[in-house]
mmCIF file of the C-alpha atoms, coordinates in Angstrom:
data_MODEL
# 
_entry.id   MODEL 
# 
loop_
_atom_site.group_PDB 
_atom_site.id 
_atom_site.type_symbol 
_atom_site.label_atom_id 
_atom_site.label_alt_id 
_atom_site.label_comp_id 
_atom_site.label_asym_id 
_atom_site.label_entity_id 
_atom_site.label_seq_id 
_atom_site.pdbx_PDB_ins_code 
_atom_site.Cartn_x 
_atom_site.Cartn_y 
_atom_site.Cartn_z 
_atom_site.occupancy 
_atom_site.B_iso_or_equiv 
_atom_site.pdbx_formal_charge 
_atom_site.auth_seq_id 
_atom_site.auth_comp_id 
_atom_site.auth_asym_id 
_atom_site.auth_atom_id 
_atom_site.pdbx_PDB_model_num 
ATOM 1   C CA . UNK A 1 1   ? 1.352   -15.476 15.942  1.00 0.00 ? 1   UNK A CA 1 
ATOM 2   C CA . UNK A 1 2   ? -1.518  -13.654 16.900  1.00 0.00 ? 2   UNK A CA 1 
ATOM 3   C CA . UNK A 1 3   ? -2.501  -10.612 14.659  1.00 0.00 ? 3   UNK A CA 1 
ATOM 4   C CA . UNK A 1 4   ? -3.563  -6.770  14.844  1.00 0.00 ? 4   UNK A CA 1 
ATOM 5   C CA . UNK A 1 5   ? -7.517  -6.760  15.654  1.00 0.00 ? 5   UNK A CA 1 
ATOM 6   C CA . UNK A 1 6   ? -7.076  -6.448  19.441  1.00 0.00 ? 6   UNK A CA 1 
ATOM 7   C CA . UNK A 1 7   ? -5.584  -3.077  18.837  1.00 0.00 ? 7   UNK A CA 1 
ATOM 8   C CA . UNK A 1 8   ? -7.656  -1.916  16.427  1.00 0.00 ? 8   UNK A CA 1 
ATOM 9   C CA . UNK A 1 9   ? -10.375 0.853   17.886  1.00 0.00 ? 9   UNK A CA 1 
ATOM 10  C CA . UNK A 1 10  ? -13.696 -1.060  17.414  1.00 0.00 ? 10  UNK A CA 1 
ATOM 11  C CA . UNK A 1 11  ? -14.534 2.711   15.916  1.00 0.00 ? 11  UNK A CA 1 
ATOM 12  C CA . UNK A 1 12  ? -13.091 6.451   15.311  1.00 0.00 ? 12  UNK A CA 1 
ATOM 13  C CA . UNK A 1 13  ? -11.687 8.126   12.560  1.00 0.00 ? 13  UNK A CA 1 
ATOM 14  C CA . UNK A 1 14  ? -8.023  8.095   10.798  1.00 0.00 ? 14  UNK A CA 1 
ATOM 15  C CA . UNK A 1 15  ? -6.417  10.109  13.478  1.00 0.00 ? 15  UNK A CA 1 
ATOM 16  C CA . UNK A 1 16  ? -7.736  7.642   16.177  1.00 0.00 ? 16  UNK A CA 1 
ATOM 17  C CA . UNK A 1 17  ? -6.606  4.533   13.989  1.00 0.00 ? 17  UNK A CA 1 
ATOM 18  C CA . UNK A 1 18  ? -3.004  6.075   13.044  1.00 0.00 ? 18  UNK A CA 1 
ATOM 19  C CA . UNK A 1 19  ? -2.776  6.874   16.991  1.00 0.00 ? 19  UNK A CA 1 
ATOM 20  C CA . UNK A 1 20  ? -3.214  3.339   18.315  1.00 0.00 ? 20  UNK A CA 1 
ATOM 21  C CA . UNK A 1 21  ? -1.096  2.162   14.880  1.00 0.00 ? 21  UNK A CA 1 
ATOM 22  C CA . UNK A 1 22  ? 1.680   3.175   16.770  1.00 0.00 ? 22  UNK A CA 1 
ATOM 23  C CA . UNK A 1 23  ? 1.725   0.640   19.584  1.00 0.00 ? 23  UNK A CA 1 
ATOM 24  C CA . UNK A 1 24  ? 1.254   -2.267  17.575  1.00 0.00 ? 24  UNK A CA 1 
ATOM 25  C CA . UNK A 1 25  ? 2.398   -5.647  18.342  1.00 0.00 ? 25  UNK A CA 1 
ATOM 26  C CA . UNK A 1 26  ? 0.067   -7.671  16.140  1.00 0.00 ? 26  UNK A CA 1 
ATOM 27  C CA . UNK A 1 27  ? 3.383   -9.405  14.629  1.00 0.00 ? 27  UNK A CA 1 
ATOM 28  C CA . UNK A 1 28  ? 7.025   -9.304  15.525  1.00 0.00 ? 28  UNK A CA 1 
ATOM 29  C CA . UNK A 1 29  ? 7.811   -6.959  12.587  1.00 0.00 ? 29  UNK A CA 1 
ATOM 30  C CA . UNK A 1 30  ? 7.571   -3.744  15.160  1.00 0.00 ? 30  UNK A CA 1 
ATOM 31  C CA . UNK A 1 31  ? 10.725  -4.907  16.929  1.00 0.00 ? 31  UNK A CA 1 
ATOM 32  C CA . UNK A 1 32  ? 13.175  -3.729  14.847  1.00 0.00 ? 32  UNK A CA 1 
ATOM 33  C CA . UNK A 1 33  ? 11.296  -1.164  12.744  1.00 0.00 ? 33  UNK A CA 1 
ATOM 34  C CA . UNK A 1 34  ? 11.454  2.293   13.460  1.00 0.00 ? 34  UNK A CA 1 
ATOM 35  C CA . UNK A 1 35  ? 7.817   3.345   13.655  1.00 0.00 ? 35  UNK A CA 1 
ATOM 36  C CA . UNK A 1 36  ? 4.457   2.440   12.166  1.00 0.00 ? 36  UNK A CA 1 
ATOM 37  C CA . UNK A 1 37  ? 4.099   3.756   8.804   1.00 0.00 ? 37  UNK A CA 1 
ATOM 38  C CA . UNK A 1 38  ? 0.687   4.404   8.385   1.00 0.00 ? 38  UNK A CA 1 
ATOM 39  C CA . UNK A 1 39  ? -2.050  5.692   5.639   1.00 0.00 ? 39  UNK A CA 1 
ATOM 40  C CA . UNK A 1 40  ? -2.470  9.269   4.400   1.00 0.00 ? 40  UNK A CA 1 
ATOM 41  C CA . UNK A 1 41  ? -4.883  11.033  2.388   1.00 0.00 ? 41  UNK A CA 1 
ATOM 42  C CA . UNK A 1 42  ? -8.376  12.452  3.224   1.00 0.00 ? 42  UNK A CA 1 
ATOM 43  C CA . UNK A 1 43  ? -11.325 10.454  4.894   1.00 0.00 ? 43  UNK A CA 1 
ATOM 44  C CA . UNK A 1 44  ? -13.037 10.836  2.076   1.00 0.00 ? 44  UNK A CA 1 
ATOM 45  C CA . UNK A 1 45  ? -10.945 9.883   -0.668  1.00 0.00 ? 45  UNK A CA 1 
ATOM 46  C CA . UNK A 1 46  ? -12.696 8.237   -3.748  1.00 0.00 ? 46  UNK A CA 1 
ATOM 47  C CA . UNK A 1 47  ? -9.637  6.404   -4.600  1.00 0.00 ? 47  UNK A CA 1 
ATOM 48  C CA . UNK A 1 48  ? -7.054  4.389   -1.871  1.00 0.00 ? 48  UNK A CA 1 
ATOM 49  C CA . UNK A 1 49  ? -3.888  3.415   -3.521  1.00 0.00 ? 49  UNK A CA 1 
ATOM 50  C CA . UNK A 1 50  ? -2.255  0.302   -1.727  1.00 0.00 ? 50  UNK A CA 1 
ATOM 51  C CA . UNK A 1 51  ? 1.428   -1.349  -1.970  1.00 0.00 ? 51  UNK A CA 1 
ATOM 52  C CA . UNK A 1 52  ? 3.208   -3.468  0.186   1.00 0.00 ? 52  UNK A CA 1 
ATOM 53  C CA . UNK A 1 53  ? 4.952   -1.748  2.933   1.00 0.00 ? 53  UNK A CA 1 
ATOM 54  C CA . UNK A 1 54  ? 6.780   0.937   3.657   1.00 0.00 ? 54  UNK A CA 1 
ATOM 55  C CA . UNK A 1 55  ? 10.881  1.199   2.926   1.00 0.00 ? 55  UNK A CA 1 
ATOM 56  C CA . UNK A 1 56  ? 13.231  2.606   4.328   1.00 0.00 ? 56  UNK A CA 1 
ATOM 57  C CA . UNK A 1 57  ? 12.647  5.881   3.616   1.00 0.00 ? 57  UNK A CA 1 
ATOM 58  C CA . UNK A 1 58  ? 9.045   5.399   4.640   1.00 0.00 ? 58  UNK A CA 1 
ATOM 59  C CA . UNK A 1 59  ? 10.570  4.095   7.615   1.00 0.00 ? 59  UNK A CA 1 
ATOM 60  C CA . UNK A 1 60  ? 12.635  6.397   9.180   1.00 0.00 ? 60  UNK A CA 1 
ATOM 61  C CA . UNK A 1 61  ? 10.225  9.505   8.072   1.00 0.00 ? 61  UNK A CA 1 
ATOM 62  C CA . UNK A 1 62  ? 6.866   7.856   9.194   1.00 0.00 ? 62  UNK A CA 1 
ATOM 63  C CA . UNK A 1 63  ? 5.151   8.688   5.554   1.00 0.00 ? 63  UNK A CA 1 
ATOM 64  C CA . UNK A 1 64  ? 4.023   6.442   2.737   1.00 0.00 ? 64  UNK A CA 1 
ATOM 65  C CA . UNK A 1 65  ? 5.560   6.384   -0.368  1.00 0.00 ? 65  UNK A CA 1 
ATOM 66  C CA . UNK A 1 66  ? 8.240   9.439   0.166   1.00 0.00 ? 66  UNK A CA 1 
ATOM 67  C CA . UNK A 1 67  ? 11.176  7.070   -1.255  1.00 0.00 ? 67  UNK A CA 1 
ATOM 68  C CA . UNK A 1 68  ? 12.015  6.777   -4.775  1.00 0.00 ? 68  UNK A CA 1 
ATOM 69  C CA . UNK A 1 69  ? 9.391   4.897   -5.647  1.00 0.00 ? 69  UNK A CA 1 
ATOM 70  C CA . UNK A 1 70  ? 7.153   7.571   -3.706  1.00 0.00 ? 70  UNK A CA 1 
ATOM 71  C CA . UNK A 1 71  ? 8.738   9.963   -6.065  1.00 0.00 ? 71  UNK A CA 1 
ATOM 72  C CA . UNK A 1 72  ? 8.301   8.498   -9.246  1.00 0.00 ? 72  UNK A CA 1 
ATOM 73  C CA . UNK A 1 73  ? 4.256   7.221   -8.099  1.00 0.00 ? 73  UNK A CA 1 
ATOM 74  C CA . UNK A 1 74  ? 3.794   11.064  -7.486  1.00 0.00 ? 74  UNK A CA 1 
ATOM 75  C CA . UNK A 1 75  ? 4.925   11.584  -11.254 1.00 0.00 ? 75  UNK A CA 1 
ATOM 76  C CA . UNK A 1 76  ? 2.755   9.007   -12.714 1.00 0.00 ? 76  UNK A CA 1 
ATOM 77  C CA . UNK A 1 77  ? -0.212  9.462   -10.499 1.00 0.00 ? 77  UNK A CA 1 
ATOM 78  C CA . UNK A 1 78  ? 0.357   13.691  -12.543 1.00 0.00 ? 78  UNK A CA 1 
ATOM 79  C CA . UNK A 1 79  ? 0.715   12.254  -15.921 1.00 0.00 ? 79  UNK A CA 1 
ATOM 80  C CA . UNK A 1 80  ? -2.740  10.048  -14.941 1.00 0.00 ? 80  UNK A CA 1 
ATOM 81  C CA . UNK A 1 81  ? -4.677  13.512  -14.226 1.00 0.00 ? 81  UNK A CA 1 
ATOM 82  C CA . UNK A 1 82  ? -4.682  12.089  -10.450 1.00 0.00 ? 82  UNK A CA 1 
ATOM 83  C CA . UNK A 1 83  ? -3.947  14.665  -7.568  1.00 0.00 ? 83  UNK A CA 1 
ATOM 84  C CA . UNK A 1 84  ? -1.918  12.642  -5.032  1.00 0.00 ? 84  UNK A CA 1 
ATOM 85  C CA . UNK A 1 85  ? -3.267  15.222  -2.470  1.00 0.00 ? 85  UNK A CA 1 
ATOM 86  C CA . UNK A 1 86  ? -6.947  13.387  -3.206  1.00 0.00 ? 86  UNK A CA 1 
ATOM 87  C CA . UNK A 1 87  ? -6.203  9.796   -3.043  1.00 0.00 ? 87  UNK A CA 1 
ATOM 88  C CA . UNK A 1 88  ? -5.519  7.858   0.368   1.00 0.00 ? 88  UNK A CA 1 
ATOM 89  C CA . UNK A 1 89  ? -1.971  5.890   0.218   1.00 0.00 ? 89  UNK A CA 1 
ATOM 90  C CA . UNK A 1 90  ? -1.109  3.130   2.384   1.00 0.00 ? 90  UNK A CA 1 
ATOM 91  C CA . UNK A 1 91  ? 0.146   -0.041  2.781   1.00 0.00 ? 91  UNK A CA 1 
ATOM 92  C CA . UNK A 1 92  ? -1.313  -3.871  3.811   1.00 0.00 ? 92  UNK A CA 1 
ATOM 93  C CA . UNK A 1 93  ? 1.984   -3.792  6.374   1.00 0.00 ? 93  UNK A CA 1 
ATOM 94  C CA . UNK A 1 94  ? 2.139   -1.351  8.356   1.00 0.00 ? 94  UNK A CA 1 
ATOM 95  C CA . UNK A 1 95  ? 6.014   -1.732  9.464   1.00 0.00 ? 95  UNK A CA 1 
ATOM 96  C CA . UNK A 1 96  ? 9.043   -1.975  7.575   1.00 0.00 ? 96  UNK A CA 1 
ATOM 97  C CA . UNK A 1 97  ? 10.534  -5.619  7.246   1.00 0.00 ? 97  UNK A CA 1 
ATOM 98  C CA . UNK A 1 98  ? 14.302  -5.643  6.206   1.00 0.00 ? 98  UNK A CA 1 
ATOM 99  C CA . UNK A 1 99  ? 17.752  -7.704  6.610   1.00 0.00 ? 99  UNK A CA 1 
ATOM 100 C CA . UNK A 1 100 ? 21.002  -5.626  7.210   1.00 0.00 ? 100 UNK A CA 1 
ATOM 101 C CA . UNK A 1 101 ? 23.668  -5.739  4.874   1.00 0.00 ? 101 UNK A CA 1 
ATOM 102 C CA . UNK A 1 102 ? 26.665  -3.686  6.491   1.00 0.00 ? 102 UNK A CA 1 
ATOM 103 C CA . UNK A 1 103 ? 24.924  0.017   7.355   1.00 0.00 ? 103 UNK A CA 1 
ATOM 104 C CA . UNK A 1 104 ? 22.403  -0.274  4.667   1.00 0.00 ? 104 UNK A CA 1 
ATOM 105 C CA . UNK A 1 105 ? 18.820  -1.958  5.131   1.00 0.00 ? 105 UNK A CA 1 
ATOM 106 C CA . UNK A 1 106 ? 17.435  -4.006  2.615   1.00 0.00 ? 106 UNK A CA 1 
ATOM 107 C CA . UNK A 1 107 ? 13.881  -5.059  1.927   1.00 0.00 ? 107 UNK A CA 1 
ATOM 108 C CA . UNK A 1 108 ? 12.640  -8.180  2.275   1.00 0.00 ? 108 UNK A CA 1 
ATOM 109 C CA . UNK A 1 109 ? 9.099   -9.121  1.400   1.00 0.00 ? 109 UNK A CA 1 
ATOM 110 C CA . UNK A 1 110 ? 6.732   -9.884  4.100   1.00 0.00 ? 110 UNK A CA 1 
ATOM 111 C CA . UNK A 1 111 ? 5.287   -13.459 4.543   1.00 0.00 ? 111 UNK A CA 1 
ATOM 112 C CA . UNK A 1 112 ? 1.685   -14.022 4.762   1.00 0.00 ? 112 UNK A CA 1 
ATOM 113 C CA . UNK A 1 113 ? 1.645   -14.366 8.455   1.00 0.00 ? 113 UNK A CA 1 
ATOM 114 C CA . UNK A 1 114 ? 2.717   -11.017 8.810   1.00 0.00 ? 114 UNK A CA 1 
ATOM 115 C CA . UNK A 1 115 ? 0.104   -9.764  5.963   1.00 0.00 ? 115 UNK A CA 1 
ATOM 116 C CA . UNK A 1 116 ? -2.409  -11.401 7.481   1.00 0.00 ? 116 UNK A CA 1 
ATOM 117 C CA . UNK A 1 117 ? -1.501  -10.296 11.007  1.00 0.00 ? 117 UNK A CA 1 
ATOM 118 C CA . UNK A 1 118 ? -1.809  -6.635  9.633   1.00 0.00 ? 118 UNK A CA 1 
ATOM 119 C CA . UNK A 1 119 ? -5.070  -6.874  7.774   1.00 0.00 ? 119 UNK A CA 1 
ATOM 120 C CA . UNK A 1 120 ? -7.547  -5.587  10.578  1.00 0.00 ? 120 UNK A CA 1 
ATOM 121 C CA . UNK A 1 121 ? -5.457  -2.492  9.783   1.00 0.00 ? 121 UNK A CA 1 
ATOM 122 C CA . UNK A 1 122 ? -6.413  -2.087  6.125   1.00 0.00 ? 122 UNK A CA 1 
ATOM 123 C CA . UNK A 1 123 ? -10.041 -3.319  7.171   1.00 0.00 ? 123 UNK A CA 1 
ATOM 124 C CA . UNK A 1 124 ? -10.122 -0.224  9.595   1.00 0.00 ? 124 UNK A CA 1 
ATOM 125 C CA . UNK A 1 125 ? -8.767  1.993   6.994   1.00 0.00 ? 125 UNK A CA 1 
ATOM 126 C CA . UNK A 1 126 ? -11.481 0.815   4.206   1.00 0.00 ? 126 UNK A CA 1 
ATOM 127 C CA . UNK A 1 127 ? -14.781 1.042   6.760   1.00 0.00 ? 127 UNK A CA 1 
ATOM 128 C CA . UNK A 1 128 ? -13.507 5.001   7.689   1.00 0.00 ? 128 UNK A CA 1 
ATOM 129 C CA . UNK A 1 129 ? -12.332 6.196   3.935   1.00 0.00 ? 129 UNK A CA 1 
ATOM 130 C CA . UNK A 1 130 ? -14.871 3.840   1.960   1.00 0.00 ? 130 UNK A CA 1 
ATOM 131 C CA . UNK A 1 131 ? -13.283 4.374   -0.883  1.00 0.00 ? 131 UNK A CA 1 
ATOM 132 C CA . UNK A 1 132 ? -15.042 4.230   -4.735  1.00 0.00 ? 132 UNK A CA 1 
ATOM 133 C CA . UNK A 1 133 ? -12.149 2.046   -6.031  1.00 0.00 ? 133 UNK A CA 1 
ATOM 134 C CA . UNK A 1 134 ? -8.617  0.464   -4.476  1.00 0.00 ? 134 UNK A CA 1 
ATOM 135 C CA . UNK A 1 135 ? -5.493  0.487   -6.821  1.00 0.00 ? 135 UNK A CA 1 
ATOM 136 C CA . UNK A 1 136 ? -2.998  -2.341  -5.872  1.00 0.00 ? 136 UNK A CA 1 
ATOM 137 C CA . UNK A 1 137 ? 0.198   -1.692  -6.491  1.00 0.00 ? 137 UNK A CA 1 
ATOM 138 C CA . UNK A 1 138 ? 2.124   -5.109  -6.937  1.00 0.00 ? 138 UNK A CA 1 
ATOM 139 C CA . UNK A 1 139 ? 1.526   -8.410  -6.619  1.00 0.00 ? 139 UNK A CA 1 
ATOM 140 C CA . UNK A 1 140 ? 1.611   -8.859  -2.854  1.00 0.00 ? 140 UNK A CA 1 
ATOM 141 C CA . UNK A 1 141 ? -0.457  -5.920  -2.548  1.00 0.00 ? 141 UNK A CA 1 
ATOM 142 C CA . UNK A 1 142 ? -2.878  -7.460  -4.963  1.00 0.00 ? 142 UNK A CA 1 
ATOM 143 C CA . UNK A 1 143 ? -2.614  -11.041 -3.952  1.00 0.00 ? 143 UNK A CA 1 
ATOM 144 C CA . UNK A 1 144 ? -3.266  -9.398  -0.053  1.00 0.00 ? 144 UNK A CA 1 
ATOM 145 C CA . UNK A 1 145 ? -6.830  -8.070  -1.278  1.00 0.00 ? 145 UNK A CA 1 
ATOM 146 C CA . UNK A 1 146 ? -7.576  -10.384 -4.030  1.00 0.00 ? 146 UNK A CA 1 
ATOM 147 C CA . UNK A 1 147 ? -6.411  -13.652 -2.835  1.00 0.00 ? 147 UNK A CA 1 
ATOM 148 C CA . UNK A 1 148 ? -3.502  -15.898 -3.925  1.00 0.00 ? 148 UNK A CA 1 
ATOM 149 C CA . UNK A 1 149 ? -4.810  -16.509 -7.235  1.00 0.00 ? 149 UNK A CA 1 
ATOM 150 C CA . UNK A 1 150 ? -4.296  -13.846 -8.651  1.00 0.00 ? 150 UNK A CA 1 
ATOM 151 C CA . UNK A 1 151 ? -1.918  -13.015 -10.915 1.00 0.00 ? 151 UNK A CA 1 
ATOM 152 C CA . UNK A 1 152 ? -0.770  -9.592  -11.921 1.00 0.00 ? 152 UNK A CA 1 
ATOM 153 C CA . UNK A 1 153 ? 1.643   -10.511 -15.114 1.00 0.00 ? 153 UNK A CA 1 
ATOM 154 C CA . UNK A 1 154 ? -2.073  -11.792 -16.740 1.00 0.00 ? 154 UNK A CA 1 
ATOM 155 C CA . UNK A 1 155 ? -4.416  -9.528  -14.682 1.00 0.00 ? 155 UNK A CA 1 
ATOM 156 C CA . UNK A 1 156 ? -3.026  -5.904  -13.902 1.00 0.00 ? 156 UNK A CA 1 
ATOM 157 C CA . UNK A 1 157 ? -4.958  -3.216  -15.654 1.00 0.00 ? 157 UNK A CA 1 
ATOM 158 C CA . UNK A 1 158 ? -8.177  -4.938  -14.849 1.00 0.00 ? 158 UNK A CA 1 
ATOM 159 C CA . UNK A 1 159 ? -11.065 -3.873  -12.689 1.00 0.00 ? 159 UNK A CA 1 
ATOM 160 C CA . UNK A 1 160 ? -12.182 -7.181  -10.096 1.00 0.00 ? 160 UNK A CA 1 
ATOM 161 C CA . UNK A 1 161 ? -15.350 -7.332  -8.818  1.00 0.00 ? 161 UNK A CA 1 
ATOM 162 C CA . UNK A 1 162 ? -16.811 -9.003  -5.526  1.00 0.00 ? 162 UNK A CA 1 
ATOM 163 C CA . UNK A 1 163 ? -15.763 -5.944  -3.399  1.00 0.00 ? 163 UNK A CA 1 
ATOM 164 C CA . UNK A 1 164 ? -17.463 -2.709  -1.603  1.00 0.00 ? 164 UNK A CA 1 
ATOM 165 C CA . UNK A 1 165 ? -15.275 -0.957  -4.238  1.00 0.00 ? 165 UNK A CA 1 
ATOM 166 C CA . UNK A 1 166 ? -13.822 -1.320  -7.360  1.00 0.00 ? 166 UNK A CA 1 
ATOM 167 C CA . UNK A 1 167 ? -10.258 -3.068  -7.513  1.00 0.00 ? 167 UNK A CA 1 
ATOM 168 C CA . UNK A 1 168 ? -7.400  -2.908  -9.968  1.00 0.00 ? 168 UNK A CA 1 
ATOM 169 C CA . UNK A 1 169 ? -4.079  -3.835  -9.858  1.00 0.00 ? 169 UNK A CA 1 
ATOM 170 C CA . UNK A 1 170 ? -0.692  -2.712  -11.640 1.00 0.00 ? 170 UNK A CA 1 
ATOM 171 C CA . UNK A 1 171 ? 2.743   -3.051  -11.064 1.00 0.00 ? 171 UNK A CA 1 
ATOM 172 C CA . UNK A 1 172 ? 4.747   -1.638  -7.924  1.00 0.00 ? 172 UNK A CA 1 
ATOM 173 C CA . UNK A 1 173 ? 6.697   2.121   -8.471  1.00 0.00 ? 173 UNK A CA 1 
ATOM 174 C CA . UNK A 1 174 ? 9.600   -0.002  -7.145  1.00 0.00 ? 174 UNK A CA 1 
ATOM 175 C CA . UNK A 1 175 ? 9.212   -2.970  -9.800  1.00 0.00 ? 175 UNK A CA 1 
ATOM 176 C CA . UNK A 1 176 ? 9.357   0.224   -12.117 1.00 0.00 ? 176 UNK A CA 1 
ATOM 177 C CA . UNK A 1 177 ? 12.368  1.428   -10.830 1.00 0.00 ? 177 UNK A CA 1 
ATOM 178 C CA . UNK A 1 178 ? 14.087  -1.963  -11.476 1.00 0.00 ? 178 UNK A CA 1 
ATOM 179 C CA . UNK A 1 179 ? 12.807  -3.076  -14.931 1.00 0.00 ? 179 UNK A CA 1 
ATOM 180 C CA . UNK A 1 180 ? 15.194  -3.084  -17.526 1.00 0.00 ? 180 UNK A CA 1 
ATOM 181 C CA . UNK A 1 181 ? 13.323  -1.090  -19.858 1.00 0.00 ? 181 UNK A CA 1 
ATOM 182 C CA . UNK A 1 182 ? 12.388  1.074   -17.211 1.00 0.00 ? 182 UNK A CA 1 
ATOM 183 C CA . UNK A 1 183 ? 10.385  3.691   -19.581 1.00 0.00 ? 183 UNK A CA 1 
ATOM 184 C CA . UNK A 1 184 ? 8.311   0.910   -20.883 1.00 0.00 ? 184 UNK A CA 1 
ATOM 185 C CA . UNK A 1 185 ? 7.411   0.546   -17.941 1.00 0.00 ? 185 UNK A CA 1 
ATOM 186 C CA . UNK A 1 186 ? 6.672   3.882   -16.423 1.00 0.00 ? 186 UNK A CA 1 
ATOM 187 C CA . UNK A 1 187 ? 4.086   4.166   -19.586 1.00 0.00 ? 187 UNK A CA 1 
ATOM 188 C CA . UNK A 1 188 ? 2.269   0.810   -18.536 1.00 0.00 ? 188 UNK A CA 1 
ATOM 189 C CA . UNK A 1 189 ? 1.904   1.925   -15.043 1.00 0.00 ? 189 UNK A CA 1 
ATOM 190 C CA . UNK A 1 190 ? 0.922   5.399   -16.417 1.00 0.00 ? 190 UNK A CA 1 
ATOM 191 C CA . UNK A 1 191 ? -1.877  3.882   -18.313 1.00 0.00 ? 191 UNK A CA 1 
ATOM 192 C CA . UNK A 1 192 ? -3.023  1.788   -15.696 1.00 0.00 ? 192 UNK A CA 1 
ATOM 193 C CA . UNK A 1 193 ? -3.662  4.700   -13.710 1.00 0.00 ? 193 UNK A CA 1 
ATOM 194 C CA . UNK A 1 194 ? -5.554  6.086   -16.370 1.00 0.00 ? 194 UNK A CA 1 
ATOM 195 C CA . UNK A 1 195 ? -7.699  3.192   -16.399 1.00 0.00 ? 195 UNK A CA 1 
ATOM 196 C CA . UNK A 1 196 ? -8.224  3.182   -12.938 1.00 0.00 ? 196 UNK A CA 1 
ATOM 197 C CA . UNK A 1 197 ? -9.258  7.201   -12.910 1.00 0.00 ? 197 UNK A CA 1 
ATOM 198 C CA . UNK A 1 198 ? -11.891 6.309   -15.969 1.00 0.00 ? 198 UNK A CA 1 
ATOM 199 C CA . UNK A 1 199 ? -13.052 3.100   -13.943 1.00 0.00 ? 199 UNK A CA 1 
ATOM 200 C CA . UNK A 1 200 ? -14.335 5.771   -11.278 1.00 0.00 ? 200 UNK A CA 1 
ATOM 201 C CA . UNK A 1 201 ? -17.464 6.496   -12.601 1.00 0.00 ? 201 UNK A CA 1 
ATOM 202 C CA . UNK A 1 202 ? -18.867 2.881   -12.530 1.00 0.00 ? 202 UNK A CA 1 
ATOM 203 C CA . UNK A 1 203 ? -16.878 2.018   -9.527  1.00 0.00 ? 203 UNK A CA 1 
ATOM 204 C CA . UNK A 1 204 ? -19.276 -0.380  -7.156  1.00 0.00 ? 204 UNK A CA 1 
ATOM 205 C CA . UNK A 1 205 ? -21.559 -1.800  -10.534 1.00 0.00 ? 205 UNK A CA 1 
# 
C-alpha cells in the first residue's frame, strides 16, 4: 500500500492542505467513505488535540469531533478553562473506516497500514500550526505519535518528551461515553485536560 506524501503540498497553509485532503488515495479507506474529514482550528493554535478518526457523524458532515463524543469533548475541554474555538482538532486518519450492520455504520479501528499511510497528513498539519503541546486522545491516537510502546492505562495524564512540542495523552470522548462508570470518567478526562492547559507554559523544555 503506498501512503499519503505524494499528495501532500510540499508547502502552503491549512486551506491548501484541507484542499488537496480531499482527493486522497494514500490508502483504500477513501473508497467507501464519504469525504475527507480534516483538521480545524486556527494556524496558530498553541494546543492541537488529536484522536483517531472521524465517525460517522464526522463523516457525513465533513467536521471533527461534531458526534457525541464531539459533544461531550466540547464540555470537558469548558470545564478545563480550554476554548475549543483556540485549539486545532484533528485526527491521525483522515477518513472514516467502518463495517455495515443493516443501515447503520459501525466503527472499526484502523490498522497501522492505514495510520501510517495517513501520517504525512498530521506531519503537514504540525509544520503549518506548530503547536506548543499535542493532546492524544486514546490509545491509537497516542500509540500513532508516541510509538507502540506506549501505554495509556499506565501513562495518560503524562507529559512525553522527545518532540517539537509537548505531548500528553488521555482517554478517547468515545471510551468516555462507553465506560461503565461513565462520570468517573468524564472527571479523569476533565483533569487531564487541566493538566495539559497547566503543562503549556513549559511546553518544548
Amino acid at each position: 500500500m503506498s501512503d499519503a506524501a505524494s499528495f501532500v503540498p510540499s508547502d502552503g497553509d491549512l486551506d491548501d492542505l484541507r484542499a488537496a485532503a480531499r482527493d486522497c488515495h494514500g490508502c483504500d479507506l477513501y473508497r467507501h467513505a464519504t469525504q475527507t474529514v480534516f483538521g480545524e482550528g486556527p494556524a496558530d493554535a498553541e494546543i492541537v488535540l488529536v484522536g483517531e478518526q472521524p465517525g460517522d457523524q464526522e463523516d457525513r458532515r465533513g467536521h471533527p469531533f461534531v458526534g457525541p463524543a464531539g459533544r461531550l469533548l466540547d464540555r470537558a475541554l469548558a470545564e478545563a478553562g480550554i476554548d475549543r474555538g483556540q485549539v486545532y482538532v484533528t485526527n491521525v486518519v483522515k477518513h472514516f473506516k467502518f463495517v455495515e450492520r443493516g443501515k447503520r455504520r459501525i466503527h472499526k479501528q484502523p490498522g497501522r497500514t492505514e495510520i501510517v499511510a495517513c501520517a504525512p497528513w498530521f506531519d503537514a498539519e504540525m509544520r503549518v500550526v506548530r503547536p506548543r503541546l499535542v493532546v492524544c486522545l486514546g490509545s491509537v491516537a497516542a500509540k500513532a505519535i508516541l510509538g507502540q510502546s506506549f501505554r495509556i492505562t499506565t501513562q495518560r495524564g503524562q507529559f512525553i518528551p522527545g518532540h517539537e512540542y509537548r505531548v500528553i495523552a488521555t482517554a478517547h470522548p468515545s471510551a468516555v461515553l462507553r465506560a461503565p462508570d461513565r462520570a468517573e470518567a468524564y472527571a479523569a478526562l476533565v483533569a487531564d485536560l487541566k493538566t495539559a492547559l497547566g503543562g503549556i507554559s513549559s511546553a518544548g523544555e
